[in-house]
Amino acid sequence: MAIIGPGPDDPENDNYDPAWRHQDTPFRRWLLEKLTAAGYDNAAEMARGCAPSNRYHGLSTQEIYGLAIETGATVDDVRAAHKADLAEWAREQELRDHPDLAVVDADLDRIVRPA
């Protein structure tokens, strides 16, 4: 599988987490739901390919419009799903950086049992 973004040793790769390829994120769930409803047989693969890019690179205007067409959603719906995912990611980062073990434990519990 191709690496999304710079190579593993590249300093530009510092914020990239390879787990994103497998992580159940709000944007991935939203994409899967919308692409499945739109009738794509490969909806899971499409969502898996786009969700990490959403977090690592963001979404260009062209990508947002393309996803709106593919999912049958509005541009505003795509932007809202993207922003919700980034907000979740920011929350995850805050929790992981917090030294309080109770907060880390709560974060791990949340990851194991997604909403």
PDB file of C-alpha atoms in Angstrom:
ATOM      1  CA  MET A   1       0.000   0.000   0.000  1.00  0.00           C
ATOM      2  CA  ALA A   2       1.341   3.425  -0.897  1.00  0.00           C
ATOM      3  CA  ILE A   3       2.284   5.813   1.869  1.00  0.00           C
ATOM      4  CA  ILE A   4       0.063   8.860   2.068  1.00  0.00           C
ATOM      5  CA  GLY A   5       2.232  11.950   2.319  1.00  0.00           C
ATOM      6  CA  PRO A   6       6.000  12.043   2.835  1.00  0.00           C
ATOM      7  CA  GLY A   7       8.074   8.966   3.605  1.00  0.00           C
ATOM      8  CA  PRO A   8       8.350   7.580   7.161  1.00  0.00           C
ATOM      9  CA  ASP A   9      11.704   9.264   7.854  1.00  0.00           C
ATOM     10  CA  ASP A  10      10.759  12.632   6.378  1.00  0.00           C
ATOM     11  CA  PRO A  11      10.334  15.433   8.965  1.00  0.00           C
ATOM     12  CA  GLU A  12       7.145  16.458   7.194  1.00  0.00           C
ATOM     13  CA  ASN A  13       5.735  13.106   8.318  1.00  0.00           C
ATOM     14  CA  ASP A  14       5.940  13.953  12.028  1.00  0.00           C
ATOM     15  CA  ASN A  15       2.191  14.385  12.494  1.00  0.00           C
ATOM     16  CA  TYR A  16       1.144  11.424  10.338  1.00  0.00           C
ATOM     17  CA  ASP A  17      -0.067   8.345  12.155  1.00  0.00           C
ATOM     18  CA  PRO A  18      -0.082   5.132  10.048  1.00  0.00           C
ATOM     19  CA  ALA A  19      -2.900   3.854  12.266  1.00  0.00           C
ATOM     20  CA  TRP A  20      -5.205   6.244  10.401  1.00  0.00           C
ATOM     21  CA  ARG A  21      -5.369   3.695   7.593  1.00  0.00           C
ATOM     22  CA  HIS A  22      -7.236   1.382   9.984  1.00  0.00           C
ATOM     23  CA  GLN A  23      -8.702   3.783  12.535  1.00  0.00           C
ATOM     24  CA  ASP A  24     -12.460   4.159  12.799  1.00  0.00           C
ATOM     25  CA  THR A  25     -12.896   7.931  12.544  1.00  0.00           C
ATOM     26  CA  PRO A  26     -16.011  10.091  12.275  1.00  0.00           C
ATOM     27  CA  PHE A  27     -15.111  11.073   8.703  1.00  0.00           C
ATOM     28  CA  ARG A  28     -14.533   7.461   7.673  1.00  0.00           C
ATOM     29  CA  ARG A  29     -17.892   6.419   9.147  1.00  0.00           C
ATOM     30  CA  TRP A  30     -19.625   9.336   7.421  1.00  0.00           C
ATOM     31  CA  LEU A  31     -17.990   8.505   4.085  1.00  0.00           C
ATOM     32  CA  LEU A  32     -18.805   4.814   4.381  1.00  0.00           C
ATOM     33  CA  GLU A  33     -22.452   5.574   5.156  1.00  0.00           C
ATOM     34  CA  LYS A  34     -22.819   8.058   2.292  1.00  0.00           C
ATOM     35  CA  LEU A  35     -20.884   6.024  -0.289  1.00  0.00           C
ATOM     36  CA  THR A  36     -22.815   2.871   0.614  1.00  0.00           C
ATOM     37  CA  ALA A  37     -26.104   4.757   0.278  1.00  0.00           C
ATOM     38  CA  ALA A  38     -24.899   6.059  -3.101  1.00  0.00           C
ATOM     39  CA  GLY A  39     -24.480   2.455  -4.238  1.00  0.00           C
ATOM     40  CA  TYR A  40     -20.688   2.117  -4.431  1.00  0.00           C
ATOM     41  CA  ASP A  41     -19.620  -1.533  -4.158  1.00  0.00           C
ATOM     42  CA  ASN A  42     -16.173  -0.453  -2.963  1.00  0.00           C
ATOM     43  CA  ALA A  43     -17.418   2.083  -0.403  1.00  0.00           C
ATOM     44  CA  ALA A  44     -15.232   0.695   2.407  1.00  0.00           C
ATOM     45  CA  GLU A  45     -12.075   0.899   0.290  1.00  0.00           C
ATOM     46  CA  MET A  46     -12.934   4.422  -0.860  1.00  0.00           C
ATOM     47  CA  ALA A  47     -13.529   5.555   2.731  1.00  0.00           C
ATOM     48  CA  ARG A  48     -10.320   3.866   3.909  1.00  0.00           C
ATOM     49  CA  GLY A  49      -8.332   5.678   1.228  1.00  0.00           C
ATOM     50  CA  CYS A  50      -9.818   9.103   1.822  1.00  0.00           C
ATOM     51  CA  ALA A  51     -10.098   9.237   5.610  1.00  0.00           C
ATOM     52  CA  PRO A  52      -6.334   9.381   6.348  1.00  0.00           C
ATOM     53  CA  SER A  53      -5.849  12.004   3.679  1.00  0.00           C
ATOM     54  CA  ASN A  54      -8.575  14.064   5.353  1.00  0.00           C
ATOM     55  CA  ARG A  55      -6.550  14.266   8.560  1.00  0.00           C
ATOM     56  CA  TYR A  56      -3.072  14.459   7.091  1.00  0.00           C
ATOM     57  CA  HIS A  57      -3.513  16.756   4.106  1.00  0.00           C
ATOM     58  CA  GLY A  58      -6.917  18.266   4.704  1.00  0.00           C
ATOM     59  CA  LEU A  59      -9.351  18.452   1.829  1.00  0.00           C
ATOM     60  CA  SER A  60      -8.916  20.708  -1.172  1.00  0.00           C
ATOM     61  CA  THR A  61     -11.895  22.484  -2.662  1.00  0.00           C
ATOM     62  CA  GLN A  62     -11.744  20.062  -5.586  1.00  0.00           C
ATOM     63  CA  GLU A  63     -11.782  17.047  -3.232  1.00  0.00           C
ATOM     64  CA  ILE A  64     -14.710  18.494  -1.278  1.00  0.00           C
ATOM     65  CA  TYR A  65     -16.726  18.997  -4.458  1.00  0.00           C
ATOM     66  CA  GLY A  66     -15.771  15.521  -5.702  1.00  0.00           C
ATOM     67  CA  LEU A  67     -16.845  13.909  -2.437  1.00  0.00           C
ATOM     68  CA  ALA A  68     -20.100  15.876  -2.501  1.00  0.00           C
ATOM     69  CA  ILE A  69     -20.855  14.511  -5.969  1.00  0.00           C
ATOM     70  CA  GLU A  70     -19.827  10.945  -5.096  1.00  0.00           C
ATOM     71  CA  THR A  71     -21.757  10.863  -1.822  1.00  0.00           C
ATOM     72  CA  GLY A  72     -24.818  12.774  -2.971  1.00  0.00           C
ATOM     73  CA  ALA A  73     -24.229  15.220  -0.122  1.00  0.00           C
ATOM     74  CA  THR A  74     -23.858  18.971  -0.206  1.00  0.00           C
ATOM     75  CA  VAL A  75     -20.508  20.714  -0.085  1.00  0.00           C
ATOM     76  CA  ASP A  76     -21.471  22.013   3.358  1.00  0.00           C
ATOM     77  CA  ASP A  77     -22.189  18.433   4.520  1.00  0.00           C
ATOM     78  CA  VAL A  78     -18.727  17.305   3.415  1.00  0.00           C
ATOM     79  CA  ARG A  79     -17.081  20.290   5.127  1.00  0.00           C
ATOM     80  CA  ALA A  80     -19.059  19.625   8.320  1.00  0.00           C
ATOM     81  CA  ALA A  81     -18.023  15.941   8.373  1.00  0.00           C
ATOM     82  CA  HIS A  82     -14.406  16.958   7.727  1.00  0.00           C
ATOM     83  CA  LYS A  83     -14.442  19.558  10.506  1.00  0.00           C
ATOM     84  CA  ALA A  84     -16.091  17.143  12.956  1.00  0.00           C
ATOM     85  CA  ASP A  85     -13.336  14.625  12.255  1.00  0.00           C
ATOM     86  CA  LEU A  86     -10.610  17.225  12.797  1.00  0.00           C
ATOM     87  CA  ALA A  87     -12.258  18.298  16.059  1.00  0.00           C
ATOM     88  CA  GLU A  88     -12.260  14.660  17.228  1.00  0.00           C
ATOM     89  CA  TRP A  89      -8.615  14.343  16.235  1.00  0.00           C
ATOM     90  CA  ALA A  90      -7.704  17.515  18.171  1.00  0.00           C
ATOM     91  CA  ARG A  91      -9.497  16.100  21.214  1.00  0.00           C
ATOM     92  CA  GLU A  92      -7.563  12.829  20.877  1.00  0.00           C
ATOM     93  CA  GLN A  93      -4.284  14.738  20.731  1.00  0.00           C
ATOM     94  CA  GLU A  94      -5.155  16.804  23.798  1.00  0.00           C
ATOM     95  CA  LEU A  95      -6.025  13.689  25.772  1.00  0.00           C
ATOM     96  CA  ARG A  96      -2.854  11.866  24.728  1.00  0.00           C
ATOM     97  CA  ASP A  97      -0.699  14.833  25.705  1.00  0.00           C
ATOM     98  CA  HIS A  98      -2.348  15.108  29.134  1.00  0.00           C
ATOM     99  CA  PRO A  99      -0.220  13.663  31.947  1.00  0.00           C
ATOM    100  CA  ASP A 100      -3.163  12.556  34.060  1.00  0.00           C
ATOM    101  CA  LEU A 101      -3.437   8.768  33.766  1.00  0.00           C
ATOM    102  CA  ALA A 102      -7.177   8.885  34.433  1.00  0.00           C
ATOM    103  CA  VAL A 103      -7.641  10.966  31.288  1.00  0.00           C
ATOM    104  CA  VAL A 104      -5.462   8.586  29.270  1.00  0.00           C
ATOM    105  CA  ASP A 105      -7.453   5.640  30.611  1.00  0.00           C
ATOM    106  CA  ALA A 106     -10.703   7.303  29.607  1.00  0.00           C
ATOM    107  CA  ASP A 107      -9.245   7.946  26.146  1.00  0.00           C
ATOM    108  CA  LEU A 108      -8.258   4.297  25.760  1.00  0.00           C
ATOM    109  CA  ASP A 109     -11.721   3.189  26.855  1.00  0.00           C
ATOM    110  CA  ARG A 110     -13.275   5.533  24.294  1.00  0.00           C
ATOM    111  CA  ILE A 111     -11.040   4.150  21.520  1.00  0.00           C
ATOM    112  CA  VAL A 112     -11.938   0.548  22.387  1.00  0.00           C
ATOM    113  CA  ARG A 113     -15.663   1.336  22.528  1.00  0.00           C
ATOM    114  CA  PRO A 114     -16.352   3.923  19.785  1.00  0.00           C
ATOM    115  CA  ALA A 115     -19.608   5.827  19.973  1.00  0.00           C
TER     116      ALA A 115
END
